[in-house]
mmCIF file of C-alpha atoms and ligand atoms in Angstrom:
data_model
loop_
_atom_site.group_PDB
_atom_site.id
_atom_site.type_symbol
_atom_site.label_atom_id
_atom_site.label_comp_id
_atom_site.label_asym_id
_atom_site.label_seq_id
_atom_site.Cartn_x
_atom_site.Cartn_y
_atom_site.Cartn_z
ATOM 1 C CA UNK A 7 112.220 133.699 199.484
ATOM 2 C CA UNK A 8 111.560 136.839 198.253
ATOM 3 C CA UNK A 9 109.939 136.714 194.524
ATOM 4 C CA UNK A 10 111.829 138.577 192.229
ATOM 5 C CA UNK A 11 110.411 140.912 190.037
ATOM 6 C CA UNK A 12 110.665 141.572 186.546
ATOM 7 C CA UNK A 13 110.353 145.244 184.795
ATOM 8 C CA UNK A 14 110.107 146.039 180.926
ATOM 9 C CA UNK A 15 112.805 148.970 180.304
ATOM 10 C CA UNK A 16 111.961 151.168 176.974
ATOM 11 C CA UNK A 17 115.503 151.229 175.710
ATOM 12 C CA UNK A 18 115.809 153.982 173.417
ATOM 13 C CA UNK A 19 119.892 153.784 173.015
ATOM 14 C CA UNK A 20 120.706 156.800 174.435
ATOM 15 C CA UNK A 21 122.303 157.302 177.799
ATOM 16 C CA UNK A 22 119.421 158.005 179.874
ATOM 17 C CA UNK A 23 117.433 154.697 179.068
ATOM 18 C CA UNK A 24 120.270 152.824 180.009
ATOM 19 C CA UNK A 25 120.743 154.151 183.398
ATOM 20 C CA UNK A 26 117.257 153.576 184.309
ATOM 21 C CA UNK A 27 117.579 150.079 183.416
ATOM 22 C CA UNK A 28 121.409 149.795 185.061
ATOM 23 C CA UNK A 29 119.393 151.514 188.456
ATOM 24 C CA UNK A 30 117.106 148.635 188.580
ATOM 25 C CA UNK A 31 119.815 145.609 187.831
ATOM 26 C CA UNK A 32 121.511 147.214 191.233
ATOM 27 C CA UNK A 33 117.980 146.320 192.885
ATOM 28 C CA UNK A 34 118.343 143.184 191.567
ATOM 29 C CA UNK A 35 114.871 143.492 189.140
ATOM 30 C CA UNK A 36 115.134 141.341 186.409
ATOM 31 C CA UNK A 37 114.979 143.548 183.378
ATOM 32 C CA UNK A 38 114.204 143.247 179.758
ATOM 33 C CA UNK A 39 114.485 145.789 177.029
ATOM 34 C CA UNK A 40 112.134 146.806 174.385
ATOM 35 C CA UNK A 41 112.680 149.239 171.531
ATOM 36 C CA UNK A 42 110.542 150.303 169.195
ATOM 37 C CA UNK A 43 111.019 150.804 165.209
ATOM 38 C CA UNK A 44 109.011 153.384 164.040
ATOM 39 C CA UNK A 45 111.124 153.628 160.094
ATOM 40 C CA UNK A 46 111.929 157.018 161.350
ATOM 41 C CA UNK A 47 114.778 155.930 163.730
ATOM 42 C CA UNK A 48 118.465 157.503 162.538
ATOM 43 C CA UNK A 49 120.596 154.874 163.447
ATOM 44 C CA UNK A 50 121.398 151.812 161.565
ATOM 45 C CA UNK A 51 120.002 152.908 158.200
ATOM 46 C CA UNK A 52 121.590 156.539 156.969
ATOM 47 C CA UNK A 53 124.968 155.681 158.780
ATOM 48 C CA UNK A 54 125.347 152.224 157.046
ATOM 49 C CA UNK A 55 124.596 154.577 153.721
ATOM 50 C CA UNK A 56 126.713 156.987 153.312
ATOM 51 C CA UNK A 57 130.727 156.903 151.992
ATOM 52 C CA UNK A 58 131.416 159.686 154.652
ATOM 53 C CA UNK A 59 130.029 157.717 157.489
ATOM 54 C CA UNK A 60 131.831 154.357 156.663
ATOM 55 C CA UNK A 61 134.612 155.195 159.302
ATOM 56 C CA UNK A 62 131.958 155.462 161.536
ATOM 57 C CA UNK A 63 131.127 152.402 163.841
ATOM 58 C CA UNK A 64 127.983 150.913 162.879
ATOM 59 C CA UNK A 65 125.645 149.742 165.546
ATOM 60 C CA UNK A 66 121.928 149.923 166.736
ATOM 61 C CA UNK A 67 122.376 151.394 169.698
ATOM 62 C CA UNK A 68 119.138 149.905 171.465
ATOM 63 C CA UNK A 69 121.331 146.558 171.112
ATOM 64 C CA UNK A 70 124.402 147.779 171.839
ATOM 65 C CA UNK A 71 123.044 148.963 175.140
ATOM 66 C CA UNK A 72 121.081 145.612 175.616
ATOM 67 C CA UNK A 73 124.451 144.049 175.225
ATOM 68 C CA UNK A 74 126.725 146.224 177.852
ATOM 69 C CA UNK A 75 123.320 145.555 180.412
ATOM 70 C CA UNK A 76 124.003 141.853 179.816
ATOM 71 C CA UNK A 77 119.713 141.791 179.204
ATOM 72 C CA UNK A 78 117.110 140.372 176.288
ATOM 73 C CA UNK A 79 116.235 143.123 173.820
ATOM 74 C CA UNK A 80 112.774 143.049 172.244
ATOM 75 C CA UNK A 81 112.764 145.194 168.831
ATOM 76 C CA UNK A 82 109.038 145.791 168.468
ATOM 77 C CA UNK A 83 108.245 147.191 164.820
ATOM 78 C CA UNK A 84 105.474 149.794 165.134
ATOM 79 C CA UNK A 85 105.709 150.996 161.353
ATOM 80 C CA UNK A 86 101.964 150.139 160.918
ATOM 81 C CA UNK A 87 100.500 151.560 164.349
ATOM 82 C CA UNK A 88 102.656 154.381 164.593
ATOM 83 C CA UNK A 89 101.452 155.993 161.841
ATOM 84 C CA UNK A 90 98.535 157.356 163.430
ATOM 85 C CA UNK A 91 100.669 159.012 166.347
ATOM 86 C CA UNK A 92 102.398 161.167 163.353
ATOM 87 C CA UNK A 93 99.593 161.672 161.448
ATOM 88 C CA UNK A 94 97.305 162.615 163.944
ATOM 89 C CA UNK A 95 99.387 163.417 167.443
ATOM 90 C CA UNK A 96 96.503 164.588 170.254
ATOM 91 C CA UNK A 97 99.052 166.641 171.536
ATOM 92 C CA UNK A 98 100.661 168.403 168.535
ATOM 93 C CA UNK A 99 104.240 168.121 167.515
ATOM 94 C CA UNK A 100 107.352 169.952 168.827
ATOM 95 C CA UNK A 101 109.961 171.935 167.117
ATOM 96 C CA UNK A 102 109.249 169.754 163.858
ATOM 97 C CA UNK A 103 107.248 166.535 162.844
ATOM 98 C CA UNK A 104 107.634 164.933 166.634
ATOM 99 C CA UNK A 105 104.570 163.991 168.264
ATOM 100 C CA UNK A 106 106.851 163.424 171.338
ATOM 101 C CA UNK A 107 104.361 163.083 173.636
ATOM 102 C CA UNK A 108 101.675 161.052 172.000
ATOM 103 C CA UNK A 109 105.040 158.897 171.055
ATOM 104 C CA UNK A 110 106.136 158.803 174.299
ATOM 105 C CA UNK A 111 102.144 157.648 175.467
ATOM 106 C CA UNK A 112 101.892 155.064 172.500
ATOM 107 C CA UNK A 113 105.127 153.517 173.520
ATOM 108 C CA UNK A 114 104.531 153.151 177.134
ATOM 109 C CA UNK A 115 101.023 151.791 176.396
ATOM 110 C CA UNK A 116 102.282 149.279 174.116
ATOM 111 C CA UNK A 117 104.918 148.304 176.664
ATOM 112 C CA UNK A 118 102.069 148.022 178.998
ATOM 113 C CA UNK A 119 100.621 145.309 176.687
ATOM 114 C CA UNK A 120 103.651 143.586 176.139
ATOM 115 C CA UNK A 121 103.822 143.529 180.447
ATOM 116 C CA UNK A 122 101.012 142.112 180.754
ATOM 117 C CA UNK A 123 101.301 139.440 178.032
ATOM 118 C CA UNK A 124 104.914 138.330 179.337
ATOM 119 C CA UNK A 125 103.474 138.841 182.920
ATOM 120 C CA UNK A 126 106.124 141.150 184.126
ATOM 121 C CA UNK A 127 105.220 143.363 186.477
ATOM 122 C CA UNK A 128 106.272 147.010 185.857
ATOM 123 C CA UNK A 129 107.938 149.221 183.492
ATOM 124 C CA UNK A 130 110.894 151.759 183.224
ATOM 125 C CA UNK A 131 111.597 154.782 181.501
ATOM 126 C CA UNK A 132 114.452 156.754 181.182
ATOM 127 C CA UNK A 133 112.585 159.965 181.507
ATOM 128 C CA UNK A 134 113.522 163.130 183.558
ATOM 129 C CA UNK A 135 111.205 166.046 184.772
ATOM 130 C CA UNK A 136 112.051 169.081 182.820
ATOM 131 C CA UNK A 137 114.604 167.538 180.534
ATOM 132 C CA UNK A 138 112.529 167.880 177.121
ATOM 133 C CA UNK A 139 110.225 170.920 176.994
ATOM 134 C CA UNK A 140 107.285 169.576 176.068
ATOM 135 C CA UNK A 141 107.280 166.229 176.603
ATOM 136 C CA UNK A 142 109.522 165.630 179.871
ATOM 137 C CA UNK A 143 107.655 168.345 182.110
ATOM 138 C CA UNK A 144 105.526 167.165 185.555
ATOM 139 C CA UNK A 145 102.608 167.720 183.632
ATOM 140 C CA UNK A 146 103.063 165.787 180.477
ATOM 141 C CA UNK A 147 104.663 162.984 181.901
ATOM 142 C CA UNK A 148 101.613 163.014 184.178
ATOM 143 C CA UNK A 149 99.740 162.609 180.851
ATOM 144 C CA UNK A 150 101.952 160.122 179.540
ATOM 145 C CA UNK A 151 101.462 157.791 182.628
ATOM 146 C CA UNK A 152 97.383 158.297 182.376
ATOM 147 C CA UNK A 153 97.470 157.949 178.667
ATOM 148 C CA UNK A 154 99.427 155.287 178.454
ATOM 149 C CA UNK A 155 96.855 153.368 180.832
ATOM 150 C CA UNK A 156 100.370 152.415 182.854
ATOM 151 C CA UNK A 157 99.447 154.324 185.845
ATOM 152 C CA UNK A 158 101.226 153.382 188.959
ATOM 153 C CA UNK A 159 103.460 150.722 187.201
ATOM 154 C CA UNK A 160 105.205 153.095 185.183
ATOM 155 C CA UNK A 161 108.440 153.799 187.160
ATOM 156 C CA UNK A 162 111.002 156.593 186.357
ATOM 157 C CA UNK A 163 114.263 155.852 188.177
ATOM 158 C CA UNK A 164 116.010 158.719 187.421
ATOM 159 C CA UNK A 165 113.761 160.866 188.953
ATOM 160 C CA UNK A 166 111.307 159.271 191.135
ATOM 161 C CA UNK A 167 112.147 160.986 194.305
ATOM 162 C CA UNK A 168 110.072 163.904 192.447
ATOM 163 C CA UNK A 169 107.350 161.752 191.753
ATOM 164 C CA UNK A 170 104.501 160.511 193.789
ATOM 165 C CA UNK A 171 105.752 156.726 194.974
ATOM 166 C CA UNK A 172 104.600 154.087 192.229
ATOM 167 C CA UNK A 173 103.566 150.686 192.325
ATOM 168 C CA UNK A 174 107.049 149.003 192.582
ATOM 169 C CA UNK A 175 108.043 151.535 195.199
ATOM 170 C CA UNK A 176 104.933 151.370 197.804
ATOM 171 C CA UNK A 177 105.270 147.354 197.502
ATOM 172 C CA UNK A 178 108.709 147.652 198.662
ATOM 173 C CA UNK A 179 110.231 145.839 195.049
ATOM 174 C CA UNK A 180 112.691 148.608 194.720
ATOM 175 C CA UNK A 181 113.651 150.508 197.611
ATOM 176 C CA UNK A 182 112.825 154.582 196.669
ATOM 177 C CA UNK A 183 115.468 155.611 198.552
ATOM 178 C CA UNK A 184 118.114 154.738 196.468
ATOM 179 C CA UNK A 185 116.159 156.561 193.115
ATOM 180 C CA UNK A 186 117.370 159.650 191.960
ATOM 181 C CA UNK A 187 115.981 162.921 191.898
ATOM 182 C CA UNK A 188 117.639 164.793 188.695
ATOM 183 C CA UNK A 189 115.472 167.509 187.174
ATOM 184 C CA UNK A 190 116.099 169.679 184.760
ATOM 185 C CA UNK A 191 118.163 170.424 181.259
ATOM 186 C CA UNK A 192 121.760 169.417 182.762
ATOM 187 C CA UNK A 193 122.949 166.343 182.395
ATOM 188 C CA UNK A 194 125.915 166.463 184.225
ATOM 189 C CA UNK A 195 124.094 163.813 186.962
ATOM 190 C CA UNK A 196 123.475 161.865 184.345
ATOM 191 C CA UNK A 197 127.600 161.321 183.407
ATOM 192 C CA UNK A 198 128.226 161.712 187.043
ATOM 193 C CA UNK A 199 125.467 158.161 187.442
ATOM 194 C CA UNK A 200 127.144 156.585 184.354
ATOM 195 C CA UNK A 201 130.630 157.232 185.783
ATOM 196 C CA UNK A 202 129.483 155.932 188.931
ATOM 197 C CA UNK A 203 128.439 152.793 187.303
ATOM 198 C CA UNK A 204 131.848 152.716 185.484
ATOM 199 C CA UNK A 205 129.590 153.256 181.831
ATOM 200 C CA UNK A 206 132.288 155.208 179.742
ATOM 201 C CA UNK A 207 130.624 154.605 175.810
ATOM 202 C CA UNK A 208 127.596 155.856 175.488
ATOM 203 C CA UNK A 209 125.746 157.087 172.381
ATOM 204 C CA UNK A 210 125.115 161.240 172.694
ATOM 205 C CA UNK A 211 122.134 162.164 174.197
ATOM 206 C CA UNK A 212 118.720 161.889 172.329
ATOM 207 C CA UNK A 213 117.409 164.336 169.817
ATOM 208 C CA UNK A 214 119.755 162.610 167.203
ATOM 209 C CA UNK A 215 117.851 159.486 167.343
ATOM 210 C CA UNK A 216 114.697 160.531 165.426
ATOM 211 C CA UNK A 217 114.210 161.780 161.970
ATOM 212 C CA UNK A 218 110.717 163.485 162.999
ATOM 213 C CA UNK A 219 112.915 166.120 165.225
ATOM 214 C CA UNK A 220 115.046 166.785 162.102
ATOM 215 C CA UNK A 221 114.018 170.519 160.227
ATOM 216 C CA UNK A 222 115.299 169.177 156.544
ATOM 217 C CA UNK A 223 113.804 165.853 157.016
ATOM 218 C CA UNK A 224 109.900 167.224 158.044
ATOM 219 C CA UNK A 225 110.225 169.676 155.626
ATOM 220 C CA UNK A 226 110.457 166.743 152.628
ATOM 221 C CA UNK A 227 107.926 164.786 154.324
ATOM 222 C CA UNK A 228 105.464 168.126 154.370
ATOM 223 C CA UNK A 229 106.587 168.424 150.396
ATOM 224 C CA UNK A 230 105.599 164.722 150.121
ATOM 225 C CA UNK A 231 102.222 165.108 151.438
ATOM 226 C CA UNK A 232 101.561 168.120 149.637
ATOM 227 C CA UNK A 233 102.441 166.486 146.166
ATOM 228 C CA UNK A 234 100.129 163.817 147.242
ATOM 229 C CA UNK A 235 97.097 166.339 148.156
ATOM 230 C CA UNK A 236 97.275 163.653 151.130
ATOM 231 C CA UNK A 237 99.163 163.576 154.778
ATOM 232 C CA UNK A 238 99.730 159.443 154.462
ATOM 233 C CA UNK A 239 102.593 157.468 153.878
ATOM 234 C CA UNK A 240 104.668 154.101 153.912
ATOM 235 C CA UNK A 241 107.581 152.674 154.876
ATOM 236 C CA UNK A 242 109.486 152.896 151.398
ATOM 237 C CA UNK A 243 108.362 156.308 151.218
ATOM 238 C CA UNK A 244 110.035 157.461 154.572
ATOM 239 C CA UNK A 245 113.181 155.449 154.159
ATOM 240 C CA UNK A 246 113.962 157.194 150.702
ATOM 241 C CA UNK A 247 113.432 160.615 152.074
ATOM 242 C CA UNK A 248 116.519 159.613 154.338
ATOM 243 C CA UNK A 249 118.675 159.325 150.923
ATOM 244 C CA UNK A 250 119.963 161.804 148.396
ATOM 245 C CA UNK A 251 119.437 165.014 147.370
ATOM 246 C CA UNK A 252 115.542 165.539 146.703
ATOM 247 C CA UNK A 253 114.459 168.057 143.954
ATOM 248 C CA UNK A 254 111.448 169.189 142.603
ATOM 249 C CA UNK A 255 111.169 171.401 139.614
ATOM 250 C CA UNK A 256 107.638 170.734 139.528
ATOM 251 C CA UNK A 257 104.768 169.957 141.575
ATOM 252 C CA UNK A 258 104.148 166.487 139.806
ATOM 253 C CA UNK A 259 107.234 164.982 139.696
ATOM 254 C CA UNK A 260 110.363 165.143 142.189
ATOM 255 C CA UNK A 261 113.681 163.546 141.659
ATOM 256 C CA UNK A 262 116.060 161.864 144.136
ATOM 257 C CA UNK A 263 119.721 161.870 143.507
ATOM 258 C CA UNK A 264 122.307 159.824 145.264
ATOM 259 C CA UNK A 265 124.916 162.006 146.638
ATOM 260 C CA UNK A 266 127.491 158.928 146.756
ATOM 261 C CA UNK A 267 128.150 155.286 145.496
ATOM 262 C CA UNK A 268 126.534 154.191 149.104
ATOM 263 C CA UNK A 269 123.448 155.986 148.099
ATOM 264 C CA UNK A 270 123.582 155.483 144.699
ATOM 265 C CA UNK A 271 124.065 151.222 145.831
ATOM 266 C CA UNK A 272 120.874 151.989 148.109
ATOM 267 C CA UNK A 273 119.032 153.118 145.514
ATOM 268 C CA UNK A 274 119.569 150.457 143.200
ATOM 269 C CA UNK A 275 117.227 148.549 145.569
ATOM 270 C CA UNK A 276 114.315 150.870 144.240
ATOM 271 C CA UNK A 277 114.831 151.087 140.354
ATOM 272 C CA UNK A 278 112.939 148.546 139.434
ATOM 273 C CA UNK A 279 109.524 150.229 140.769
ATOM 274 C CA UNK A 280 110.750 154.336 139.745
ATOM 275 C CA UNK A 281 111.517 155.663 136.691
ATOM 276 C CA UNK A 282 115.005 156.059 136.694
ATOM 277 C CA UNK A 283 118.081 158.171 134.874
ATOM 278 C CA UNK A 284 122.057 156.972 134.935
ATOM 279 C CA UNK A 285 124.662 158.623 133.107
ATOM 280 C CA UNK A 286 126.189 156.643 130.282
ATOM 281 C CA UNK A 287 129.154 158.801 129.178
ATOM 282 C CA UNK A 288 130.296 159.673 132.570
ATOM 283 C CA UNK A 289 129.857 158.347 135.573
ATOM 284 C CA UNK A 290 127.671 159.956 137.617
ATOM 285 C CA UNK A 291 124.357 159.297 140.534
ATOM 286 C CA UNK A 292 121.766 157.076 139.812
ATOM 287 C CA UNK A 293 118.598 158.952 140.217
ATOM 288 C CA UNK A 294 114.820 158.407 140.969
ATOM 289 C CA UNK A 295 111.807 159.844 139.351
ATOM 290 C CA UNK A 296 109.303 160.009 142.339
ATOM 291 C CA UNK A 297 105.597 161.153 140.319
ATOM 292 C CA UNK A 298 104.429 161.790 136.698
ATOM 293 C CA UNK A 299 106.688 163.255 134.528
ATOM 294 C CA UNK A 300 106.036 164.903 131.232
ATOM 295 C CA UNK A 301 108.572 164.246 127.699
ATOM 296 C CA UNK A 302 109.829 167.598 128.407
ATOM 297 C CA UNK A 303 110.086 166.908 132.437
ATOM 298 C CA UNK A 304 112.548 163.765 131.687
ATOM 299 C CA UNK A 305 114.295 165.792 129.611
ATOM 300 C CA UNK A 306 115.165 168.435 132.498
ATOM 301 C CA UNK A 307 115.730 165.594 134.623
ATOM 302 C CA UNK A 308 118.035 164.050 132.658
ATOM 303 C CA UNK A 309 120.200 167.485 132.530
ATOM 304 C CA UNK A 310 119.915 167.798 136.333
ATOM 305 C CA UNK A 311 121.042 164.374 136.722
ATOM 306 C CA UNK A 312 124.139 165.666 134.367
ATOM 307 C CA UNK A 313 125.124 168.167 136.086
ATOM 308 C CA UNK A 314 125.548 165.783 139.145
ATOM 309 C CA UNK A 315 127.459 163.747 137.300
ATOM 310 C CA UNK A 316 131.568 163.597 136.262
ATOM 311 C CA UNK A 317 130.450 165.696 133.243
ATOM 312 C CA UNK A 318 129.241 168.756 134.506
ATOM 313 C CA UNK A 319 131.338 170.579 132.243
ATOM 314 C CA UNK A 320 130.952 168.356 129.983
ATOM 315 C CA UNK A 321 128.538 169.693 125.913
ATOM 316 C CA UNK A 322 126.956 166.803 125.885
ATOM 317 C CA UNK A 323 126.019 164.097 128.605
ATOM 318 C CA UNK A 324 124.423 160.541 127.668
ATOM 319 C CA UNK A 325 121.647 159.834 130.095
ATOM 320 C CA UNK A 326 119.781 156.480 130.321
ATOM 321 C CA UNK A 327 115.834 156.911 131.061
ATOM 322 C CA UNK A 328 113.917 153.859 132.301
ATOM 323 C CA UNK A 329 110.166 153.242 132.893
ATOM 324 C CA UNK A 330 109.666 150.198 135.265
ATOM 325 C CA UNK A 331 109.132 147.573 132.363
ATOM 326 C CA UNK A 332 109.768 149.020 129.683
ATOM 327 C CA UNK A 333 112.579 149.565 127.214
ATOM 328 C CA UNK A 334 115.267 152.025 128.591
ATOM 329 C CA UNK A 335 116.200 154.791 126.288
ATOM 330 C CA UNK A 336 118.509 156.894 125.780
ATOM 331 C CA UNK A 337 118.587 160.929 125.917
ATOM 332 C CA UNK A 338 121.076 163.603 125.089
ATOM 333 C CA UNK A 339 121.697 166.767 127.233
ATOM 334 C CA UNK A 340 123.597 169.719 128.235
ATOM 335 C CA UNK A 341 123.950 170.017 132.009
ATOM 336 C CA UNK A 342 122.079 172.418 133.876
ATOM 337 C CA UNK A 343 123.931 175.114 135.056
ATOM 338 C CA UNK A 344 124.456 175.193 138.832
ATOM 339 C CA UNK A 345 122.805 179.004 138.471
ATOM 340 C CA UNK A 346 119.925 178.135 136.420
ATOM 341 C CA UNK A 347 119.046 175.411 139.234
ATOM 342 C CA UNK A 348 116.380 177.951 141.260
ATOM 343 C CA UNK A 349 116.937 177.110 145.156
ATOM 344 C CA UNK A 350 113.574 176.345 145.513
ATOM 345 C CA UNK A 351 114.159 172.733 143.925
ATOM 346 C CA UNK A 352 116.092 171.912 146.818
ATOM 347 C CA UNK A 353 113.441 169.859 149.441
HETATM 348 S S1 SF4 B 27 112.079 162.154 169.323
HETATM 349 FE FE1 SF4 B 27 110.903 160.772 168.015
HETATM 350 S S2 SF4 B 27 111.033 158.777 169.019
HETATM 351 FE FE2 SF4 B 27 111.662 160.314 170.529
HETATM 352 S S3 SF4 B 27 109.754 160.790 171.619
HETATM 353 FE FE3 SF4 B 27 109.942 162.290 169.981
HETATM 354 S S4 SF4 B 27 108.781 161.421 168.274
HETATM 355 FE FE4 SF4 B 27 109.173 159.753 169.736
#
C-alpha cells in the first residue's frame, strides 16, 4: 500500500493558506496546521477589546480555518525569536514595520524544524508569485525557500505549475498536474478555487492580519524606541500599543488613554505596574503613565485625562494619581482644551 504522506501547512487564517492546505486534503496528504504568534497578530486581541467591535464575531482565524479543514492546529508562540526578524530584518521592511520576507523565511524554517521533529515530510504555503510586492515575487520566494533551509520540500500549491517541480511532486506524492498556476495581484482564482471547493466564509485577504503592516501602529512603535534611545521591546509593550489613544506631551513620559470601557477593562490589567490617573467626579478613561513624569507633568496629565472624561466642560475635574505602591492622591484640574492639545501629542 501506498504510504501516505504527511505535510505541515503554515495556516495564516486568511483565504489563501487554507486553499493550499484544502488542495492537498483532495490528494489525500495528511495535513497539519501551524500558526505562528508573533504578539503582533490583529485578530483575537484588539477585536475582543473594543465596545465597537463587540457585534463582531470573535474568532482566531488560524483555528477557525483548522476547524472547517477538519485538521490539528499547532499555535507556535515565536514572541521571543521573532524579535530579531523585526529588529533586524536582512531584507528590510515593506510599506511599514514588516520584515515580510525575513518573516516569511523564519516561519518556513521553523516549520522545517517542527517537520523534521514530527517526521512529516513536506510543507505548504499559501503563497502566490507576484501577489505581495516584495515578498511574493519569483525571486524572493526563491530566497525564502533557500533561506528557510526548506529547499525542495517547500511546496506552493497554488502556484506550483510556475515553479520548478519540488520534492513531493518529482516523488509522485502529489500529482503536479492537478496544482494551480495563479500569478499575480487578482484574486478572483482564488474565490473561483474556494467556490469550487464549496468554501463560502472566509476571513478577507491578508494585510489585515499583522500590526507591523499597519502606518499608525509602526509609527508608535518608532516613538517607543525613540523614547527609549533603544529599538527593543516586549510583549506587554507591543500589546498596549494596540490600546487607546497614545499621547506624548513630552519626550519622557507618554500617556495611554482608553478610548472605551473595553479598553479602559483592558487596562485595568496593567495599573498595578504604571502610574495611573481615573477621574473621580466624572466618569471618565482610565489612563497609563508610560515613563518619568515630573509634579508639573502629572499635573498636565491629569487635565488631559479630564478632558477625556464626562467633564470636559466641566471647571473643575477630580483626578486620582497613583504610583505603583504607593498612596494614591488626589489632584484638581481644569480640562485641557481640545485646541490647546498640539497635534503632535497624538502617536
Ligand atoms: S504581514 Fe506580518 S506576519 Fe505577514 S509576512 Fe509580513 S511581517 Fe510576517
Amino acid at each position: 500500500m501506498k504510504k501516505q504522506r504527511k505535510a505541515v501547512a503554515l495556516i495564516s487564517g486568511g483565504l489563501d493558506s487554507m486553499l493550499a492546505a484544502k488542495v492537498m486534503l483532495a490528494q489525500g496528504i495528511h495535513i497539519e496546521g501551524i500558526n505562528f504568534f508573533t504578539g503582533f497578530c490583529v485578530e483575537g486581541h484588539t477585536h475582543a477589546i473594543r465596545n465597537k467591535d463587540k457585534s463582531r464575531t470573535k474568532r482566531n482565524n488560524a483555528l477557525w480555518v483548522a476547524e472547517q479543514l477538519g485538521i490539528k492546529l499547532h499555535i507556535v508562540d515565536v514572541i521571543t525569536e521573532y524579535k530579531k526578524v523585526v529588529l533586524n530584518p536582512k531584507h528590510g521592511y515593506g510599506a511599514n514595520l514588516n520584515p515580510c520576507l525575513d518573516c516569511k523565511s523564519f516561519m518556513v524554517a521553523k516549520a522545517l524544524t517542527w517537520m523534521r521533529e514530527q517526521n512529516f515530510d513536506f510543507i505548504v504555503t499559501g503563497e502566490v508569485v507576484g501577489q505581495r510586492p516584495k515578498s511574493q515575487r519569483s525571486d524572493t520566494m526563491k530566497i525564502v525557500t533557500q533561506e528557510s533551509g526548506a529547499g525542495d520540500l517547500l511546496l506552493r500549491p497554488l502556484c506550483a505549475r510556475n515553479l520548478s517541480p519540488t520534492v513531493p511532486e518529482r516523488e509522485g506524492w502529489v500529482n503536479r498536474d492537478k496544482l494551480y498556476d495563479f500569478s499575480g495581484r487578482s484574486r478572483k482564482p482564488q474565490m473561483a478555487l474556494a467556490a469550487y471547493f464549496g468554501i463560502e466564509n472566509y476571513a478577507q485577504p491578508a494585510g489585515g492580519c499583522c500590526f507591523l503592516t499597519d502606518a499608525s501602529y509602526t509609527a508608535k512603535l518608532n516613538d517607543l524606541w525613540r523614547a527609549r534611545h533603544t529599538r527593543d521591546y516586549d510583549l506587554d509593550d507591543i500589546m498596549l500599543l494596540k490600546v487607546g489613544r497614545h499621547l506624548r506631551p513630552q519626550p519622557h513620559f507618554k500617556l495611554i488613554i482608553a478610548r472605551d470601557e473595553g479598553e479602559s477593562n483592558y487596562l485595568e490589567g496593567y495599573a498595578k505596574e504604571f502610574i495611573h490617573l481615573r477621574t473621580l467626579s466624572h466618569s471618565g478613561p482610565l489612563a497609563l503613565i508610560d515613563g518619568d513624569p515630573k509634579e508639573e507633568d502629572l499635573i498636565l496629565a491629569s487635565q488631559l485625562v479630564a478632558r477625556f472624561s464626562q467633564g470636559r466642560e466641566a471647571l473643575q475635574v477630580q483626578i486620582t494619581v497613583a504610583h505603583p505602591n504607593k498612596a494614591v492622591r488626589m489632584l484638581e484640574v481644569t480640562p485641557l482644551a481640545s485646541e490647546s492639545i498640539p497635534q503632535e501629542w497624538y502617536v
